[in-house]
Short mmCIF file of C-alpha atoms in Angstrom, two decimals:
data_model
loop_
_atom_site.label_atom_id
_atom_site.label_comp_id
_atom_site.label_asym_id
_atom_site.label_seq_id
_atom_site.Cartn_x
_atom_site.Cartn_y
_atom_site.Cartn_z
CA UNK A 180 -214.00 66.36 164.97
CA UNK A 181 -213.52 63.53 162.29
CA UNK A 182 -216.14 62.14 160.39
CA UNK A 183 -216.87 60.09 157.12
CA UNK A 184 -218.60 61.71 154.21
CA UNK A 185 -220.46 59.11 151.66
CA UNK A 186 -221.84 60.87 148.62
CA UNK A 187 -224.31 58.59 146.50
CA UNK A 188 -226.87 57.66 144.34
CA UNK A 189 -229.83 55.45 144.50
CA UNK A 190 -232.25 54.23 141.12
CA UNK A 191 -235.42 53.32 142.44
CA UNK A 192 -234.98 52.33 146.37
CA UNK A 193 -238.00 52.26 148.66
CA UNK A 194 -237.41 52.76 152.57
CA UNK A 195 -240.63 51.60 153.78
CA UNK A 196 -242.20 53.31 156.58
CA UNK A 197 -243.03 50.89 159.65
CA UNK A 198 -246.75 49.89 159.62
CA UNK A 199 -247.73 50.40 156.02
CA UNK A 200 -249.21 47.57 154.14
CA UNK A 201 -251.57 48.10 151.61
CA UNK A 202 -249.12 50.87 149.78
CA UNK A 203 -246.04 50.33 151.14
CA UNK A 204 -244.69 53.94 151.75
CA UNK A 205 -241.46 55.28 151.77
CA UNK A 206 -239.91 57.83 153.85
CA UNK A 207 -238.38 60.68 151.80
CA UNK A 208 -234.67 60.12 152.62
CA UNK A 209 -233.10 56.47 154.87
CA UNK A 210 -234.06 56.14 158.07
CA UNK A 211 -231.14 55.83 160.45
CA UNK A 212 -230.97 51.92 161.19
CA UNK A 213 -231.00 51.53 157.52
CA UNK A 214 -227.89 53.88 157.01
CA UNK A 215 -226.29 51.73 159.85
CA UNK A 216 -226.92 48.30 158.80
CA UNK A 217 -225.62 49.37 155.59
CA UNK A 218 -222.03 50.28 157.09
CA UNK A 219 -221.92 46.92 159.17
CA UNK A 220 -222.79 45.03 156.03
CA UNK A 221 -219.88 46.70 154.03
CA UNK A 222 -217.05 46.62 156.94
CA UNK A 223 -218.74 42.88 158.06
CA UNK A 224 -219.10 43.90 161.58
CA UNK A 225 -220.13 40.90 163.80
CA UNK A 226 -221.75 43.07 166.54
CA UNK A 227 -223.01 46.18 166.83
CA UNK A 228 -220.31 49.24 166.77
CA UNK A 229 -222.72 52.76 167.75
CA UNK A 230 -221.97 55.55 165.71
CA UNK A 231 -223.84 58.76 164.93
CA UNK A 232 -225.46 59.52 161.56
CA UNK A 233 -226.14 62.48 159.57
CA UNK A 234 -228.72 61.84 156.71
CA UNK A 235 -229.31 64.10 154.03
CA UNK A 236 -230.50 63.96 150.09
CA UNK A 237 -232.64 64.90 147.03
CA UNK A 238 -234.70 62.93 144.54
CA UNK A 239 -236.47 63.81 141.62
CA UNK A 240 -239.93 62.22 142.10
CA UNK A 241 -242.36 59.53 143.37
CA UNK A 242 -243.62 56.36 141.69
CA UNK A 243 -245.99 53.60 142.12
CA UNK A 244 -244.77 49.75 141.44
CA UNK A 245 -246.47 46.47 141.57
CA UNK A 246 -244.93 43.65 143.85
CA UNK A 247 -245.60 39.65 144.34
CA UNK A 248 -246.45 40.15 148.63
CA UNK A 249 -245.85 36.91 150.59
CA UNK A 250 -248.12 37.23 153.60
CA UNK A 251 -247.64 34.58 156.55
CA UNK A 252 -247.48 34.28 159.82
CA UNK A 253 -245.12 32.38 162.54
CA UNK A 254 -246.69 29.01 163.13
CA UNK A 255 -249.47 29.09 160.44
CA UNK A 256 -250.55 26.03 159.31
CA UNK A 257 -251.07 25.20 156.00
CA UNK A 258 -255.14 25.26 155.35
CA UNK A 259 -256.39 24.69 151.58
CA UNK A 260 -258.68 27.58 150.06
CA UNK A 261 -256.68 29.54 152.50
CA UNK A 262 -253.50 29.88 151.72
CA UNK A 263 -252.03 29.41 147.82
CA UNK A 264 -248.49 28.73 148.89
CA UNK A 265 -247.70 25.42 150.94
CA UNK A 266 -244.23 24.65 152.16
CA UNK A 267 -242.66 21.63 154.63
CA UNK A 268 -240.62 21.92 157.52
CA UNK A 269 -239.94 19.01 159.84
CA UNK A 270 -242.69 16.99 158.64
CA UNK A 271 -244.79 20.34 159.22
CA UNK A 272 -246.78 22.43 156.51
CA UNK A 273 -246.83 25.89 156.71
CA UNK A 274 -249.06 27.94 154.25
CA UNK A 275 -248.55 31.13 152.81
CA UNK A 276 -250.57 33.84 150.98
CA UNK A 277 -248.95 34.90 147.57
CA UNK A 278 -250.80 38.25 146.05
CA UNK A 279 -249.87 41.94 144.78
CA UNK A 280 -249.05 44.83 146.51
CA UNK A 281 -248.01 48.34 145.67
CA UNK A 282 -244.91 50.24 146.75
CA UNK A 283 -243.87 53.89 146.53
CA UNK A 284 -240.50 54.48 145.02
CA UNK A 285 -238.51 57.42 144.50
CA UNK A 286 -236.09 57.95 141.40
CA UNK A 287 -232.84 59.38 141.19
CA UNK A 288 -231.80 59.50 144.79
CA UNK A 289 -228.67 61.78 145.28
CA UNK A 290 -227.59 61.07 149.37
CA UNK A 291 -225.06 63.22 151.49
CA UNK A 292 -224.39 60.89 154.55
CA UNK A 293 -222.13 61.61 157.58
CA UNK A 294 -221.32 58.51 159.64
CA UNK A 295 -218.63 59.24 163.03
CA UNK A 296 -218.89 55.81 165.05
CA UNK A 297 -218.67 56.43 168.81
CA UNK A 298 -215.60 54.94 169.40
CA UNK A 299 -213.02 56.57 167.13
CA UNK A 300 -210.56 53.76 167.00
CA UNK A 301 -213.49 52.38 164.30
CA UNK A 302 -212.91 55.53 162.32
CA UNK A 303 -210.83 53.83 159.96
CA UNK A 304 -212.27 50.50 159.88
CA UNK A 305 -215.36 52.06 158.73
CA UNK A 306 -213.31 54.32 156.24
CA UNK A 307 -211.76 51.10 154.54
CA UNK A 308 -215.08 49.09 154.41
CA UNK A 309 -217.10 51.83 152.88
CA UNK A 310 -213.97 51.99 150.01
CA UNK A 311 -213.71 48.28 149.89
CA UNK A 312 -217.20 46.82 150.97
CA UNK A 313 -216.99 42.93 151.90
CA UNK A 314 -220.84 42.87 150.01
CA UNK A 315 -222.78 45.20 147.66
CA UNK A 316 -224.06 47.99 149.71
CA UNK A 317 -228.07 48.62 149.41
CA UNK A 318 -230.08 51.14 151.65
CA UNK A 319 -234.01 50.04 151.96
CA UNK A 320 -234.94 46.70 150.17
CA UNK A 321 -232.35 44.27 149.63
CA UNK A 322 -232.19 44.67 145.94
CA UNK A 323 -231.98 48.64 146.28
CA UNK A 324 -228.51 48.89 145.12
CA UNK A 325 -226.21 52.11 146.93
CA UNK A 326 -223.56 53.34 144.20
CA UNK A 327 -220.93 54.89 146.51
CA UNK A 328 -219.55 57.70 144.71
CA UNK A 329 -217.22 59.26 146.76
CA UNK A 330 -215.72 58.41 150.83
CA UNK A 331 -213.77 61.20 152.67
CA UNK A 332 -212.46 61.32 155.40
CA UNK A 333 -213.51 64.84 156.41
CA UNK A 334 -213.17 67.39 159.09
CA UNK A 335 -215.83 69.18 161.13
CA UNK A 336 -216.06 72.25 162.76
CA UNK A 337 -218.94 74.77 164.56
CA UNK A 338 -220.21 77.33 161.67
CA UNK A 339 -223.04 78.73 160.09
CA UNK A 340 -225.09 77.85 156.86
CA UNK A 341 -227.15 79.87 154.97
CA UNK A 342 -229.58 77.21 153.57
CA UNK A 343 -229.79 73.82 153.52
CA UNK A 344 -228.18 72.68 150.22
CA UNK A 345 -230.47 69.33 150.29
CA UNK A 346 -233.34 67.49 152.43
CA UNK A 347 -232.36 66.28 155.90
CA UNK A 348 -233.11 65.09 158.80
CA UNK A 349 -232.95 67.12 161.98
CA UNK A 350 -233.14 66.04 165.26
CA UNK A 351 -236.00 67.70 167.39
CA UNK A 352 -234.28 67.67 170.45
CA UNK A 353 -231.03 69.22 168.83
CA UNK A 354 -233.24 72.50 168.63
CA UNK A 355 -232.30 73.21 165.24
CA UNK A 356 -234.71 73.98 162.68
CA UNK A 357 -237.66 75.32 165.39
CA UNK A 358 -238.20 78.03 162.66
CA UNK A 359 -238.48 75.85 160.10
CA UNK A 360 -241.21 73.51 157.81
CA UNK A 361 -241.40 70.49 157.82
CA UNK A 362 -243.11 66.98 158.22
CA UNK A 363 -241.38 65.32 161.85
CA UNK A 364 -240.58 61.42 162.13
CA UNK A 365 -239.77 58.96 165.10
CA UNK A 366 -237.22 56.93 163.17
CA UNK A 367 -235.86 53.65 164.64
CA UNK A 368 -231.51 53.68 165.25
CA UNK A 369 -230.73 50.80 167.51
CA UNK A 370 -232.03 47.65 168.34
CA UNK A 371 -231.46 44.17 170.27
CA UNK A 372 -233.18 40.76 169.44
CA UNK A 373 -235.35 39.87 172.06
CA UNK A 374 -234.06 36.25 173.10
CA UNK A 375 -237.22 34.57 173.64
CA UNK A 376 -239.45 35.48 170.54
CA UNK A 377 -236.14 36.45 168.47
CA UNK A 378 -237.69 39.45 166.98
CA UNK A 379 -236.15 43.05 166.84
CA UNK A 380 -236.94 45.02 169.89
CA UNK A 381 -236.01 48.79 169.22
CA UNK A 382 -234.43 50.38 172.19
CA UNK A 383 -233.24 53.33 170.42
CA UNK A 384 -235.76 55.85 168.18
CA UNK A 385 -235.17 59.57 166.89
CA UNK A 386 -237.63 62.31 166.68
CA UNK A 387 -236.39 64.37 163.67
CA UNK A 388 -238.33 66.90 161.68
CA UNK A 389 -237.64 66.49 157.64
CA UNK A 390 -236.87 69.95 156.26
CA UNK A 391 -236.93 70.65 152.69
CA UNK A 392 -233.80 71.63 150.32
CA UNK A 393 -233.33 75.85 150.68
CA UNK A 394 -234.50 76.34 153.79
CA UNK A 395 -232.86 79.30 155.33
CA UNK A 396 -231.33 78.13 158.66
CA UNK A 397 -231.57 80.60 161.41
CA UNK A 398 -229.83 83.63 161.90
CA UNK A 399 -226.91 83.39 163.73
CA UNK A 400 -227.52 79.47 164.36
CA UNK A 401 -224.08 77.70 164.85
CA UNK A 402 -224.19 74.20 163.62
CA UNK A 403 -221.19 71.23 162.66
CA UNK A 404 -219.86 71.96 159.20
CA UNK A 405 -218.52 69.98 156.36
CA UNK A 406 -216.08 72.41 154.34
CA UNK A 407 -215.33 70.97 150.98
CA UNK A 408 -213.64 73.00 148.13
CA UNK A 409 -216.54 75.51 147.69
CA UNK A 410 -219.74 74.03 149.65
CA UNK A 411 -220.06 73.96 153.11
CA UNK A 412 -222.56 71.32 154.56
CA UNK A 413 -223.79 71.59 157.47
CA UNK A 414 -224.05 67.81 159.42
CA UNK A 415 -226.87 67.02 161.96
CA UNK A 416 -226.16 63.98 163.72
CA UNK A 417 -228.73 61.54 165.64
#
């Protein structure tokens, strides 16, 4: 089985978790919609090509930062003492709330990602894009910068791992990792823009359990391998 191998790094990127305002909070490695968006952006995909993703990673810590927030809503009209913001659109004035917020960032991201798109005949178009992106790659806010250190084309085959050689994400339904600790997710994959509201609609969401770097995997546990030089990582795709 074929498969793409990204190594890369991250500064200070933030991959806010779905409902969190106040602090915005960040899930400890990308969720999987942001690992895909990032590989349509750089191959300038049109429409949506499925693929399965392995996510794994390390960083060194967690950190606090200050933000200007923009709060609004669709169709809010512009009301004075309400809102300090006021813009025009068709003759119409919207208002908007401008404040602070807080976000949680982590430093020194190190990422091992595995992408294999469904249909193999994309293999290669996906190989080329991630070499040659058509726009700077980011993963999490739009200024969080992805430096792409390495792209391989690798192959994969059924083995065993002794410990998990960094964080990732495994898929609860997989059955992999039962033994193990860790805090478990429902991260969004795929989604469709509802037509009538256009607004993201998920129709696609994961149930993975995060498992800490050294973890021993279980005995005898046969999983998809990535056999570089003198690593072996094993690859759990969603």
């Amino acid at each position: 089985m074929k498969a793409i191998r990204i190594k890369a790094w991250q500064n200070m990127p933030c991959y806010k978790k779905p409902g969190s305002f106040q602090l915005r909070e960040t899930y400890p490695l990308p969720p999987y919609s942001s690992v895909i968006g990032m590989v349509h952006c750089a191959c300038g995909f049109q429409s949506y090509v499925d693929m399965q993703v392995s996510v794994q990673g390390n960083h060194y810590s967690v950190v606090n930062e200050q933000f200007t927030a923009y709060e609004f809503g669709p169709g809010t009209k512009y009301e004075e003492g309400r809102h300090n913001v006021k813009i025009s659109y068709k003759g119409v004035e919207y208002g908007i709330t401008r404040g602070m917020g807080n976000a949680e960032l982590l430093t020194d991201v190190e990422l091992l990602l595995h992408i294999r798109p469904t249909d193999e005949r994309y293999l290669e178009t996906c190989f080329n894009g991630l070499l040659y992106p058509k726009q700077y790659p980011a993963l999490g806010r739009w200024e969080d910068i992805l430096r792409i250190d390495e792209v391989e084309m690798v192959e994969l085959k059924e083995g065993e791992v002794d410990e998990l050689p960094y964080d990732a994400y495994i898929p609860v339904q997989s059955g992999l990792g039962e033994s193990m600790s860790g805090t478990i997710y429902r991260l969004n994959k795929k989604y469709s823009i509802d037509v009538a509201t256009g607004l993201r609609v998920w129709d696609e969401q994961i149930e993975v359990r995060h498992v800490p770097k050294g973890e021993m995997m279980g005995f005898g546990e046969s999983v998809l391998v990535d056999i570089w030089e003198f690593n072996s990582y094993p690859v759990f795709f969603a």
